[in-house]
PDB file of C-alpha atoms in Angstrom:
ATOM      1  CA  UNK O  17      -0.223  -0.152  -0.382  1.00  0.00           C
ATOM      2  CA  UNK O  18       1.307   3.605  -0.293  1.00  0.00           C
ATOM      3  CA  UNK O  19       1.862   5.501   2.134  1.00  0.00           C
ATOM      4  CA  UNK O  20       1.037   9.346   2.227  1.00  0.00           C
ATOM      5  CA  UNK O  21       2.455  10.800  -0.877  1.00  0.00           C
ATOM      6  CA  UNK O  22       3.803  14.332  -0.764  1.00  0.00           C
ATOM      7  CA  UNK O  23       5.545  16.882  -3.043  1.00  0.00           C
ATOM      8  CA  UNK O  24       7.689  18.437  -3.997  1.00  0.00           C
ATOM      9  CA  UNK O  25       9.675  16.891  -1.586  1.00  0.00           C
ATOM     10  CA  UNK O  26      12.284  20.554  -2.168  1.00  0.00           C
ATOM     11  CA  UNK O  27      11.439  23.704  -3.155  1.00  0.00           C
ATOM     12  CA  UNK O  28      13.579  26.386  -3.708  1.00  0.00           C
ATOM     13  CA  UNK O  29      11.785  29.955  -4.260  1.00  0.00           C
ATOM     14  CA  UNK O  30      12.506  33.740  -3.196  1.00  0.00           C
ATOM     15  CA  UNK O  31      10.626  36.048  -1.093  1.00  0.00           C
ATOM     16  CA  UNK O  32       7.346  36.949  -2.104  1.00  0.00           C
ATOM     17  CA  UNK O  33       6.493  33.977  -4.688  1.00  0.00           C
ATOM     18  CA  UNK O  34       3.455  31.703  -3.983  1.00  0.00           C
ATOM     19  CA  UNK O  35       4.028  28.148  -2.221  1.00  0.00           C
ATOM     20  CA  UNK O  36       1.864  24.948  -3.008  1.00  0.00           C
ATOM     21  CA  UNK O  37       2.483  22.096  -0.885  1.00  0.00           C
ATOM     22  CA  UNK O  38       0.387  19.025  -1.878  1.00  0.00           C
ATOM     23  CA  UNK O  39      -0.585  15.616  -0.205  1.00  0.00           C
ATOM     24  CA  UNK O  40      -1.758  12.773  -0.824  1.00  0.00           C
ATOM     25  CA  UNK O  41      -3.275  10.642   2.412  1.00  0.00           C
ATOM     26  CA  UNK O  42      -3.435   7.049   2.654  1.00  0.00           C
ATOM     27  CA  UNK O  43      -6.756   5.586   1.310  1.00  0.00           C
ATOM     28  CA  UNK O  44      -9.548   5.456   4.182  1.00  0.00           C
ATOM     29  CA  UNK O  45      -7.973   8.057   6.370  1.00  0.00           C
ATOM     30  CA  UNK O  46     -10.207  10.359   7.999  1.00  0.00           C
ATOM     31  CA  UNK O  47      -8.523  12.654   9.382  1.00  0.00           C
ATOM     32  CA  UNK O  48      -5.683  14.828   7.750  1.00  0.00           C
ATOM     33  CA  UNK O  49      -2.425  17.370   9.568  1.00  0.00           C
ATOM     34  CA  UNK O  50      -0.256  19.489   8.310  1.00  0.00           C
ATOM     35  CA  UNK O  51       2.882  19.900  10.335  1.00  0.00           C
ATOM     36  CA  UNK O  52       5.722  21.976  10.486  1.00  0.00           C
ATOM     37  CA  UNK O  53       9.353  21.204  11.336  1.00  0.00           C
ATOM     38  CA  UNK O  54      12.565  23.967  11.985  1.00  0.00           C
ATOM     39  CA  UNK O  55      15.316  23.640  14.545  1.00  0.00           C
ATOM     40  CA  UNK O  56      13.990  26.085  16.579  1.00  0.00           C
ATOM     41  CA  UNK O  57      10.513  25.396  17.326  1.00  0.00           C
ATOM     42  CA  UNK O  58      10.389  21.528  16.066  1.00  0.00           C
ATOM     43  CA  UNK O  59       7.245  20.149  14.965  1.00  0.00           C
ATOM     44  CA  UNK O  60       4.324  22.386  14.906  1.00  0.00           C
ATOM     45  CA  UNK O  61       0.727  20.969  14.203  1.00  0.00           C
ATOM     46  CA  UNK O  62      -0.450  23.900  11.675  1.00  0.00           C
ATOM     47  CA  UNK O  63      -4.396  22.805  10.676  1.00  0.00           C
ATOM     48  CA  UNK O  64      -6.133  19.460  10.301  1.00  0.00           C
ATOM     49  CA  UNK O  65      -8.820  18.278   8.699  1.00  0.00           C
ATOM     50  CA  UNK O  66     -11.070  15.376   9.800  1.00  0.00           C
ATOM     51  CA  UNK O  67     -13.999  13.988   6.600  1.00  0.00           C
ATOM     52  CA  UNK O  68     -12.277  16.915   4.368  1.00  0.00           C
ATOM     53  CA  UNK O  69     -13.468  19.437   7.044  1.00  0.00           C
ATOM     54  CA  UNK O  70     -11.093  22.226   8.435  1.00  0.00           C
ATOM     55  CA  UNK O  71     -11.647  20.957  12.199  1.00  0.00           C
ATOM     56  CA  UNK O  72      -8.945  23.278  13.911  1.00  0.00           C
ATOM     57  CA  UNK O  73      -6.665  25.610  11.971  1.00  0.00           C
ATOM     58  CA  UNK O  74      -5.171  27.834  16.135  1.00  0.00           C
ATOM     59  CA  UNK O  75      -1.648  26.642  14.712  1.00  0.00           C
ATOM     60  CA  UNK O  76      -1.364  28.378  11.267  1.00  0.00           C
ATOM     61  CA  UNK O  77       0.535  31.273  11.785  1.00  0.00           C
ATOM     62  CA  UNK O  78      -0.761  34.305   9.668  1.00  0.00           C
ATOM     63  CA  UNK O  79      -3.027  35.417   7.014  1.00  0.00           C
ATOM     64  CA  UNK O  80      -0.785  33.914   4.297  1.00  0.00           C
ATOM     65  CA  UNK O  81      -0.906  30.570   5.186  1.00  0.00           C
ATOM     66  CA  UNK O  82      -4.159  28.563   3.798  1.00  0.00           C
ATOM     67  CA  UNK O  83      -5.324  25.000   3.550  1.00  0.00           C
ATOM     68  CA  UNK O  84      -7.302  23.379   1.435  1.00  0.00           C
ATOM     69  CA  UNK O  85      -8.946  19.632   1.365  1.00  0.00           C
ATOM     70  CA  UNK O  86     -11.375  19.520  -1.358  1.00  0.00           C
ATOM     71  CA  UNK O  87     -11.730  15.913  -1.618  1.00  0.00           C
ATOM     72  CA  UNK O  88     -10.665  13.074   0.557  1.00  0.00           C
ATOM     73  CA  UNK O  89      -7.387  12.608  -1.711  1.00  0.00           C
ATOM     74  CA  UNK O  90      -5.987  15.840  -1.371  1.00  0.00           C
ATOM     75  CA  UNK O  91      -5.401  18.327   0.296  1.00  0.00           C
ATOM     76  CA  UNK O  92      -2.861  21.491  -0.269  1.00  0.00           C
ATOM     77  CA  UNK O  93      -0.972  23.884   1.960  1.00  0.00           C
ATOM     78  CA  UNK O  94      -0.464  27.114   0.164  1.00  0.00           C
ATOM     79  CA  UNK O  95       1.518  30.349   1.469  1.00  0.00           C
ATOM     80  CA  UNK O  96       1.227  33.360  -0.469  1.00  0.00           C
ATOM     81  CA  UNK O  97       3.602  35.749  -0.242  1.00  0.00           C
ATOM     82  CA  UNK O  98       6.564  33.443   0.699  1.00  0.00           C
ATOM     83  CA  UNK O  99       8.915  34.843   2.951  1.00  0.00           C
ATOM     84  CA  UNK O 100      11.982  33.517   4.578  1.00  0.00           C
ATOM     85  CA  UNK O 101      11.034  32.524   7.948  1.00  0.00           C
ATOM     86  CA  UNK O 102       8.718  30.171   6.333  1.00  0.00           C
ATOM     87  CA  UNK O 103      11.585  27.815   5.222  1.00  0.00           C
ATOM     88  CA  UNK O 104      11.447  24.880   7.173  1.00  0.00           C
ATOM     89  CA  UNK O 105      10.120  20.864   6.548  1.00  0.00           C
ATOM     90  CA  UNK O 106       6.490  20.824   6.267  1.00  0.00           C
ATOM     91  CA  UNK O 107       5.038  16.971   7.167  1.00  0.00           C
ATOM     92  CA  UNK O 108       1.420  15.846   5.765  1.00  0.00           C
ATOM     93  CA  UNK O 109      -0.031  12.880   8.110  1.00  0.00           C
ATOM     94  CA  UNK O 110      -2.961  11.636   8.210  1.00  0.00           C
ATOM     95  CA  UNK O 111      -4.601   9.230  10.612  1.00  0.00           C
ATOM     96  CA  UNK O 112      -7.580   6.677  11.146  1.00  0.00           C
ATOM     97  CA  UNK O 113     -10.337   8.027  13.806  1.00  0.00           C
ATOM     98  CA  UNK O 114      -7.249  10.323  15.182  1.00  0.00           C
ATOM     99  CA  UNK O 115      -4.622  10.226  16.765  1.00  0.00           C
ATOM    100  CA  UNK O 116      -6.386   8.975  20.300  1.00  0.00           C
ATOM    101  CA  UNK O 117      -6.906   5.863  18.833  1.00  0.00           C
ATOM    102  CA  UNK O 118      -4.593   4.954  16.078  1.00  0.00           C
ATOM    103  CA  UNK O 119      -0.700   6.402  15.054  1.00  0.00           C
ATOM    104  CA  UNK O 120      -0.251   9.133  12.416  1.00  0.00           C
ATOM    105  CA  UNK O 121       1.027   8.225   9.119  1.00  0.00           C
ATOM    106  CA  UNK O 122       3.833  11.039   7.731  1.00  0.00           C
ATOM    107  CA  UNK O 123       4.729  11.706   4.300  1.00  0.00           C
ATOM    108  CA  UNK O 124       8.395  12.164   3.835  1.00  0.00           C
ATOM    109  CA  UNK O 125       7.773  16.084   3.937  1.00  0.00           C
ATOM    110  CA  UNK O 126       8.399  19.208   2.066  1.00  0.00           C
ATOM    111  CA  UNK O 127      11.685  20.899   2.244  1.00  0.00           C
ATOM    112  CA  UNK O 128      11.059  24.531   1.960  1.00  0.00           C
ATOM    113  CA  UNK O 129      13.863  27.148   1.133  1.00  0.00           C
ATOM    114  CA  UNK O 130      12.792  30.844   0.892  1.00  0.00           C
ATOM    115  CA  UNK O 131      15.374  33.379  -0.132  1.00  0.00           C
TER     116      UNK O 131
ATOM    117  CA  UNK P  24      -2.060  23.492  27.665  1.00  0.00           C
ATOM    118  CA  UNK P  25      -0.230  19.738  27.142  1.00  0.00           C
ATOM    119  CA  UNK P  26       3.106  19.364  27.351  1.00  0.00           C
ATOM    120  CA  UNK P  27       5.943  16.944  26.587  1.00  0.00           C
ATOM    121  CA  UNK P  28       9.730  17.852  27.430  1.00  0.00           C
ATOM    122  CA  UNK P  29      12.567  15.679  26.582  1.00  0.00           C
ATOM    123  CA  UNK P  30      15.607  15.212  27.536  1.00  0.00           C
ATOM    124  CA  UNK P  31      18.594  16.944  25.394  1.00  0.00           C
ATOM    125  CA  UNK P  32      20.066  15.641  22.961  1.00  0.00           C
ATOM    126  CA  UNK P  33      22.381  14.378  21.205  1.00  0.00           C
ATOM    127  CA  UNK P  34      22.996  10.915  22.841  1.00  0.00           C
ATOM    128  CA  UNK P  35      25.712   9.543  21.697  1.00  0.00           C
ATOM    129  CA  UNK P  36      26.145   5.570  22.687  1.00  0.00           C
ATOM    130  CA  UNK P  37      28.507   2.844  21.470  1.00  0.00           C
ATOM    131  CA  UNK P  38      26.959  -0.064  19.912  1.00  0.00           C
ATOM    132  CA  UNK P  39      25.309  -2.515  22.329  1.00  0.00           C
ATOM    133  CA  UNK P  40      25.263   0.110  25.021  1.00  0.00           C
ATOM    134  CA  UNK P  41      21.947   0.541  27.297  1.00  0.00           C
ATOM    135  CA  UNK P  42      19.801   3.033  25.695  1.00  0.00           C
ATOM    136  CA  UNK P  43      17.044   5.785  27.945  1.00  0.00           C
ATOM    137  CA  UNK P  44      15.625   8.621  26.934  1.00  0.00           C
ATOM    138  CA  UNK P  45      13.360  10.297  29.154  1.00  0.00           C
ATOM    139  CA  UNK P  46       9.731  11.968  28.586  1.00  0.00           C
ATOM    140  CA  UNK P  47       7.692  13.448  31.016  1.00  0.00           C
ATOM    141  CA  UNK P  48       4.433  15.399  30.213  1.00  0.00           C
ATOM    142  CA  UNK P  49       1.995  17.308  31.433  1.00  0.00           C
ATOM    143  CA  UNK P  50      -1.986  16.734  30.645  1.00  0.00           C
ATOM    144  CA  UNK P  51      -4.973  17.325  32.588  1.00  0.00           C
ATOM    145  CA  UNK P  52      -6.539  14.813  31.227  1.00  0.00           C
ATOM    146  CA  UNK P  53      -5.838  11.081  30.815  1.00  0.00           C
ATOM    147  CA  UNK P  54      -3.790  11.425  27.248  1.00  0.00           C
ATOM    148  CA  UNK P  55      -2.090   7.787  25.065  1.00  0.00           C
ATOM    149  CA  UNK P  56       1.309   8.517  24.831  1.00  0.00           C
ATOM    150  CA  UNK P  57       3.735   7.513  22.375  1.00  0.00           C
ATOM    151  CA  UNK P  58       7.373   7.168  21.085  1.00  0.00           C
ATOM    152  CA  UNK P  59       8.251   8.163  17.378  1.00  0.00           C
ATOM    153  CA  UNK P  60      10.886   7.925  15.429  1.00  0.00           C
ATOM    154  CA  UNK P  61      12.430   9.373  12.394  1.00  0.00           C
ATOM    155  CA  UNK P  62      15.437   8.451  10.251  1.00  0.00           C
ATOM    156  CA  UNK P  63      17.319  10.981   8.144  1.00  0.00           C
ATOM    157  CA  UNK P  64      15.244  12.616   5.555  1.00  0.00           C
ATOM    158  CA  UNK P  65      12.572  10.802   6.353  1.00  0.00           C
ATOM    159  CA  UNK P  66       8.993  11.621   7.820  1.00  0.00           C
ATOM    160  CA  UNK P  67       8.080  10.097  11.759  1.00  0.00           C
ATOM    161  CA  UNK P  68       7.037   6.851  12.310  1.00  0.00           C
ATOM    162  CA  UNK P  69       5.453   5.264  15.239  1.00  0.00           C
ATOM    163  CA  UNK P  70       7.951   2.963  17.800  1.00  0.00           C
ATOM    164  CA  UNK P  71       5.399   2.123  19.877  1.00  0.00           C
ATOM    165  CA  UNK P  72       2.422   3.470  21.836  1.00  0.00           C
ATOM    166  CA  UNK P  73       0.661   2.819  25.592  1.00  0.00           C
ATOM    167  CA  UNK P  74      -2.958   4.155  26.127  1.00  0.00           C
ATOM    168  CA  UNK P  75      -3.591   3.864  29.463  1.00  0.00           C
ATOM    169  CA  UNK P  76      -1.840   4.516  33.315  1.00  0.00           C
ATOM    170  CA  UNK P  77       1.043   1.308  33.946  1.00  0.00           C
ATOM    171  CA  UNK P  78       0.909  -0.128  29.897  1.00  0.00           C
ATOM    172  CA  UNK P  79       3.911  -0.663  28.747  1.00  0.00           C
ATOM    173  CA  UNK P  80       4.458  -0.318  25.156  1.00  0.00           C
ATOM    174  CA  UNK P  81       7.302  -2.303  22.733  1.00  0.00           C
ATOM    175  CA  UNK P  82       8.623  -2.760  19.324  1.00  0.00           C
ATOM    176  CA  UNK P  83      11.805  -3.929  17.633  1.00  0.00           C
ATOM    177  CA  UNK P  84      13.651  -4.325  21.015  1.00  0.00           C
ATOM    178  CA  UNK P  85      12.248  -0.849  22.429  1.00  0.00           C
ATOM    179  CA  UNK P  86       9.809  -0.290  25.073  1.00  0.00           C
ATOM    180  CA  UNK P  87       8.363   2.281  27.160  1.00  0.00           C
ATOM    181  CA  UNK P  88       6.053   1.956  30.111  1.00  0.00           C
ATOM    182  CA  UNK P  89       3.069   4.484  31.526  1.00  0.00           C
ATOM    183  CA  UNK P  90       3.840   6.301  34.324  1.00  0.00           C
ATOM    184  CA  UNK P  91       1.198   8.129  35.823  1.00  0.00           C
ATOM    185  CA  UNK P  92       2.185   8.769  38.972  1.00  0.00           C
ATOM    186  CA  UNK P  93       5.659  10.130  37.406  1.00  0.00           C
ATOM    187  CA  UNK P  94       3.756  11.658  34.605  1.00  0.00           C
ATOM    188  CA  UNK P  95       6.393   9.867  32.608  1.00  0.00           C
ATOM    189  CA  UNK P  96       6.901   7.496  29.394  1.00  0.00           C
ATOM    190  CA  UNK P  97      10.415   7.194  29.324  1.00  0.00           C
ATOM    191  CA  UNK P  98      11.942   5.353  25.870  1.00  0.00           C
ATOM    192  CA  UNK P  99      14.958   2.107  26.775  1.00  0.00           C
ATOM    193  CA  UNK P 100      16.638  -0.076  24.666  1.00  0.00           C
ATOM    194  CA  UNK P 101      18.639  -2.874  25.933  1.00  0.00           C
ATOM    195  CA  UNK P 102      21.306  -2.772  23.446  1.00  0.00           C
ATOM    196  CA  UNK P 103      21.367  -0.540  20.847  1.00  0.00           C
ATOM    197  CA  UNK P 104      22.631  -1.050  17.090  1.00  0.00           C
ATOM    198  CA  UNK P 105      24.668   1.543  14.635  1.00  0.00           C
ATOM    199  CA  UNK P 106      21.349   1.475  12.285  1.00  0.00           C
ATOM    200  CA  UNK P 107      18.779   2.783  15.659  1.00  0.00           C
ATOM    201  CA  UNK P 108      20.669   6.225  14.636  1.00  0.00           C
ATOM    202  CA  UNK P 109      17.631   8.907  14.380  1.00  0.00           C
ATOM    203  CA  UNK P 110      16.072  11.146  16.131  1.00  0.00           C
ATOM    204  CA  UNK P 111      13.272  10.458  18.749  1.00  0.00           C
ATOM    205  CA  UNK P 112       9.970  11.909  19.428  1.00  0.00           C
ATOM    206  CA  UNK P 113       7.999  11.916  22.393  1.00  0.00           C
ATOM    207  CA  UNK P 114       4.200  12.712  21.696  1.00  0.00           C
ATOM    208  CA  UNK P 115       1.080  12.658  23.552  1.00  0.00           C
ATOM    209  CA  UNK P 116      -2.654  13.193  22.011  1.00  0.00           C
ATOM    210  CA  UNK P 117      -5.329  13.512  24.666  1.00  0.00           C
ATOM    211  CA  UNK P 118      -9.019  13.766  23.116  1.00  0.00           C
ATOM    212  CA  UNK P 119     -10.455  15.610  26.410  1.00  0.00           C
ATOM    213  CA  UNK P 120      -8.738  18.823  26.199  1.00  0.00           C
ATOM    214  CA  UNK P 121      -6.433  18.435  22.729  1.00  0.00           C
ATOM    215  CA  UNK P 122      -8.700  17.301  20.433  1.00  0.00           C
ATOM    216  CA  UNK P 123      -7.017  15.242  18.017  1.00  0.00           C
ATOM    217  CA  UNK P 124      -4.108  17.230  18.347  1.00  0.00           C
ATOM    218  CA  UNK P 125      -0.469  15.570  18.699  1.00  0.00           C
ATOM    219  CA  UNK P 126       2.236  17.264  21.030  1.00  0.00           C
ATOM    220  CA  UNK P 127       5.199  16.563  20.315  1.00  0.00           C
ATOM    221  CA  UNK P 128       8.757  16.940  22.521  1.00  0.00           C
ATOM    222  CA  UNK P 129      11.213  18.486  20.797  1.00  0.00           C
ATOM    223  CA  UNK P 130      13.635  15.296  19.894  1.00  0.00           C
ATOM    224  CA  UNK P 131      16.311  13.791  20.994  1.00  0.00           C
ATOM    225  CA  UNK P 132      19.003  12.417  18.429  1.00  0.00           C
ATOM    226  CA  UNK P 133      20.658   9.234  18.797  1.00  0.00           C
ATOM    227  CA  UNK P 134      24.249   8.415  17.661  1.00  0.00           C
ATOM    228  CA  UNK P 135      24.966   4.820  18.194  1.00  0.00           C
ATOM    229  CA  UNK P 136      28.460   4.509  17.132  1.00  0.00           C
ATOM    230  CA  UNK P 137      30.492   0.933  15.950  1.00  0.00           C
TER     231      UNK P 137
END
Protein backbone atom coordinates (compact mmCIF):
# COMPACT_ATOMS: atom_id res chain seq x y z
CA UNK A 1 0.00 0.00 0.00
CA UNK A 2 1.19 3.49 -0.77
CA UNK A 3 1.88 5.71 2.20
CA UNK A 4 1.25 9.43 2.48
CA UNK A 5 2.59 11.11 -0.63
CA UNK A 6 3.84 14.67 -0.58
CA UNK A 7 5.10 16.91 -3.36
CA UNK A 8 7.38 18.57 -4.05
CA UNK A 9 10.13 17.03 -1.92
CA UNK A 10 12.22 20.16 -2.24
CA UNK A 11 11.22 23.70 -3.16
CA UNK A 12 13.47 26.72 -3.42
CA UNK A 13 11.77 30.03 -4.07
CA UNK A 14 12.27 33.71 -3.65
CA UNK A 15 10.61 35.89 -1.08
CA UNK A 16 7.21 37.08 -2.21
CA UNK A 17 6.46 34.07 -4.41
CA UNK A 18 3.49 31.77 -3.91
CA UNK A 19 4.23 28.25 -2.70
CA UNK A 20 1.85 25.32 -2.92
CA UNK A 21 2.55 22.04 -1.15
CA UNK A 22 0.51 18.96 -1.93
CA UNK A 23 -0.48 15.87 -0.02
CA UNK A 24 -2.25 12.61 -0.81
CA UNK A 25 -3.28 10.79 2.38
CA UNK A 26 -3.57 7.05 2.79
CA UNK A 27 -6.80 5.80 1.27
CA UNK A 28 -9.53 5.38 3.88
CA UNK A 29 -7.94 7.63 6.47
CA UNK A 30 -10.39 10.27 7.68
CA UNK A 31 -7.97 12.69 9.40
CA UNK A 32 -5.30 14.76 7.73
CA UNK A 33 -2.73 16.93 9.50
CA UNK A 34 -0.20 19.52 8.34
CA UNK A 35 2.90 19.98 10.53
CA UNK A 36 5.90 22.27 10.20
CA UNK A 37 9.34 21.26 11.50
CA UNK A 38 12.15 23.70 12.26
CA UNK A 39 15.23 23.48 14.44
CA UNK A 40 14.05 26.35 16.61
CA UNK A 41 10.41 25.38 17.13
CA UNK A 42 10.39 21.63 16.56
CA UNK A 43 7.19 20.07 15.20
CA UNK A 44 4.21 22.41 15.12
CA UNK A 45 0.69 21.42 14.13
CA UNK A 46 -0.63 23.94 11.63
CA UNK A 47 -4.09 22.58 10.82
CA UNK A 48 -6.05 19.35 10.72
CA UNK A 49 -9.06 18.10 8.79
CA UNK A 50 -11.68 15.45 9.54
CA UNK A 51 -13.61 14.10 6.57
CA UNK A 52 -12.27 17.00 4.44
CA UNK A 53 -13.53 19.65 6.90
CA UNK A 54 -11.00 21.89 8.70
CA UNK A 55 -11.39 21.29 12.43
CA UNK A 56 -8.62 23.34 14.03
CA UNK A 57 -6.46 25.88 12.24
CA UNK A 58 -5.21 27.64 15.36
CA UNK A 59 -1.64 26.68 14.51
CA UNK A 60 -1.62 28.46 11.16
CA UNK A 61 0.91 31.25 11.67
CA UNK A 62 -0.87 34.04 9.82
CA UNK A 63 -3.14 34.90 6.93
CA UNK A 64 -0.40 34.18 4.43
CA UNK A 65 -1.01 30.49 5.10
CA UNK A 66 -4.06 28.65 3.83
CA UNK A 67 -4.99 24.97 3.52
CA UNK A 68 -7.68 23.17 1.61
CA UNK A 69 -8.93 19.63 1.28
CA UNK A 70 -11.26 19.51 -1.73
CA UNK A 71 -11.70 15.73 -1.50
CA UNK A 72 -10.65 12.75 0.58
CA UNK A 73 -7.53 12.09 -1.45
CA UNK A 74 -5.94 15.51 -1.79
CA UNK A 75 -4.91 18.49 0.32
CA UNK A 76 -2.87 21.62 -0.31
CA UNK A 77 -1.01 24.04 1.91
CA UNK A 78 -0.43 27.41 0.31
CA UNK A 79 1.84 30.25 1.39
CA UNK A 80 1.31 33.59 -0.31
CA UNK A 81 3.46 35.61 -0.19
CA UNK A 82 6.33 33.51 1.12
CA UNK A 83 8.98 34.88 3.47
CA UNK A 84 12.43 33.57 4.49
CA UNK A 85 11.11 32.69 7.97
CA UNK A 86 8.76 30.18 6.32
CA UNK A 87 11.76 28.01 5.45
CA UNK A 88 11.12 24.62 7.09
CA UNK A 89 10.16 21.04 6.39
CA UNK A 90 6.40 20.68 6.03
CA UNK A 91 4.91 17.29 6.83
CA UNK A 92 1.53 15.91 5.99
CA UNK A 93 0.16 13.05 8.08
CA UNK A 94 -3.01 11.03 7.98
CA UNK A 95 -4.81 8.93 10.56
CA UNK A 96 -7.81 6.71 10.95
CA UNK A 97 -10.29 7.86 13.64
CA UNK A 98 -7.81 10.37 15.11
CA UNK A 99 -4.46 10.01 16.86
CA UNK A 100 -5.91 9.07 20.22
CA UNK A 101 -7.00 5.74 18.81
CA UNK A 102 -4.45 5.23 16.12
CA UNK A 103 -1.10 6.34 14.87
CA UNK A 104 -0.17 9.19 12.59
CA UNK A 105 1.29 8.16 9.25
CA UNK A 106 3.69 10.80 7.96
CA UNK A 107 4.80 11.61 4.46
CA UNK A 108 8.46 12.21 3.70
CA UNK A 109 8.03 15.95 3.93
CA UNK A 110 8.48 18.97 1.67
CA UNK A 111 11.61 20.97 2.39
CA UNK A 112 10.94 24.63 1.63
CA UNK A 113 13.69 27.22 1.29
CA UNK A 114 12.67 30.83 0.80
CA UNK A 115 15.53 33.10 -0.25
CA UNK B 1 -1.88 23.43 28.22
CA UNK B 2 -0.60 19.95 27.50
CA UNK B 3 3.14 19.59 26.92
CA UNK B 4 5.92 17.05 26.50
CA UNK B 5 9.48 17.45 27.76
CA UNK B 6 12.31 15.26 26.54
CA UNK B 7 15.93 15.03 27.55
CA UNK B 8 18.17 17.13 25.36
CA UNK B 9 20.46 15.46 22.90
CA UNK B 10 22.45 14.46 21.22
CA UNK B 11 22.95 11.14 22.93
CA UNK B 12 26.03 9.25 21.75
CA UNK B 13 26.42 5.56 22.60
CA UNK B 14 28.57 2.65 21.53
CA UNK B 15 26.94 -0.34 19.89
CA UNK B 16 25.33 -2.75 22.40
CA UNK B 17 25.06 -0.06 25.09
CA UNK B 18 21.87 0.46 27.10
CA UNK B 19 19.65 3.35 26.02
CA UNK B 20 17.34 5.53 28.08
CA UNK B 21 15.65 8.64 26.72
CA UNK B 22 13.62 10.44 29.35
CA UNK B 23 10.18 11.87 28.62
CA UNK B 24 7.75 13.57 30.98
CA UNK B 25 4.41 15.07 30.16
CA UNK B 26 1.84 17.52 31.46
CA UNK B 27 -1.82 16.86 30.73
CA UNK B 28 -5.05 17.60 32.52
CA UNK B 29 -6.78 14.49 31.20
CA UNK B 30 -5.71 10.93 30.44
CA UNK B 31 -3.68 11.06 27.27
CA UNK B 32 -2.35 8.35 25.04
CA UNK B 33 1.45 8.41 24.83
CA UNK B 34 3.65 7.67 21.84
CA UNK B 35 7.25 7.37 20.74
CA UNK B 36 7.98 8.22 17.11
CA UNK B 37 11.30 7.81 15.30
CA UNK B 38 12.62 9.90 12.41
CA UNK B 39 15.45 8.59 10.23
CA UNK B 40 17.44 11.08 8.10
CA UNK B 41 15.44 12.48 5.22
CA UNK B 42 12.25 10.71 6.22
CA UNK B 43 9.01 11.46 7.99
CA UNK B 44 8.23 10.31 11.49
CA UNK B 45 7.01 6.77 12.05
CA UNK B 46 5.38 5.28 15.11
CA UNK B 47 7.74 3.22 17.26
CA UNK B 48 5.39 2.30 20.12
CA UNK B 49 2.42 3.57 22.09
CA UNK B 50 0.52 3.15 25.36
CA UNK B 51 -3.04 4.24 25.93
CA UNK B 52 -3.50 3.97 29.70
CA UNK B 53 -1.58 3.97 32.96
CA UNK B 54 0.81 1.02 33.52
CA UNK B 55 0.59 -0.06 29.88
CA UNK B 56 3.91 -1.02 28.34
CA UNK B 57 4.49 -0.35 24.68
CA UNK B 58 7.19 -2.32 22.89
CA UNK B 59 8.58 -2.72 19.39
CA UNK B 60 11.94 -3.69 17.80
CA UNK B 61 13.55 -4.11 21.24
CA UNK B 62 12.40 -0.69 22.45
CA UNK B 63 9.97 -0.35 25.31
CA UNK B 64 8.32 2.34 27.41
CA UNK B 65 5.91 2.17 30.35
CA UNK B 66 3.13 4.71 30.96
CA UNK B 67 3.73 5.94 34.51
CA UNK B 68 0.86 8.14 35.67
CA UNK B 69 2.30 8.74 39.15
CA UNK B 70 5.48 10.26 37.72
CA UNK B 71 3.88 11.49 34.46
CA UNK B 72 6.65 9.78 32.53
CA UNK B 73 7.09 7.59 29.47
CA UNK B 74 10.81 6.86 29.25
CA UNK B 75 12.14 5.00 26.21
CA UNK B 76 14.58 2.13 26.80
CA UNK B 77 16.49 -0.42 24.78
CA UNK B 78 18.85 -2.99 26.18
CA UNK B 79 21.37 -3.10 23.34
CA UNK B 80 21.44 -0.41 20.66
CA UNK B 81 22.67 -0.89 17.10
CA UNK B 82 24.17 1.53 14.62
CA UNK B 83 20.91 1.34 12.68
CA UNK B 84 19.08 2.86 15.69
CA UNK B 85 20.75 6.21 15.00
CA UNK B 86 17.84 8.61 14.48
CA UNK B 87 15.79 11.31 16.18
CA UNK B 88 13.25 10.08 18.73
CA UNK B 89 10.11 12.05 19.59
CA UNK B 90 7.88 11.56 22.60
CA UNK B 91 4.29 12.63 21.98
CA UNK B 92 0.87 12.73 23.60
CA UNK B 93 -2.67 13.01 22.41
CA UNK B 94 -5.53 13.87 24.73
CA UNK B 95 -9.08 13.83 23.43
CA UNK B 96 -10.37 15.67 26.50
CA UNK B 97 -8.32 18.82 26.16
CA UNK B 98 -6.56 18.73 22.82
CA UNK B 99 -9.09 17.48 20.38
CA UNK B 100 -7.21 15.28 17.97
CA UNK B 101 -3.98 17.22 18.27
CA UNK B 102 -0.81 15.24 18.84
CA UNK B 103 1.74 17.28 20.79
CA UNK B 104 5.39 16.38 20.21
CA UNK B 105 8.46 16.87 22.34
CA UNK B 106 11.50 18.59 20.89
CA UNK B 107 13.12 15.31 19.85
CA UNK B 108 16.32 13.61 21.01
CA UNK B 109 18.99 12.76 18.48
CA UNK B 110 20.74 9.43 19.04
CA UNK B 111 24.13 8.54 17.54
CA UNK B 112 25.32 4.95 17.86
CA UNK B 113 28.99 4.28 17.12
CA UNK B 114 30.25 0.93 15.84
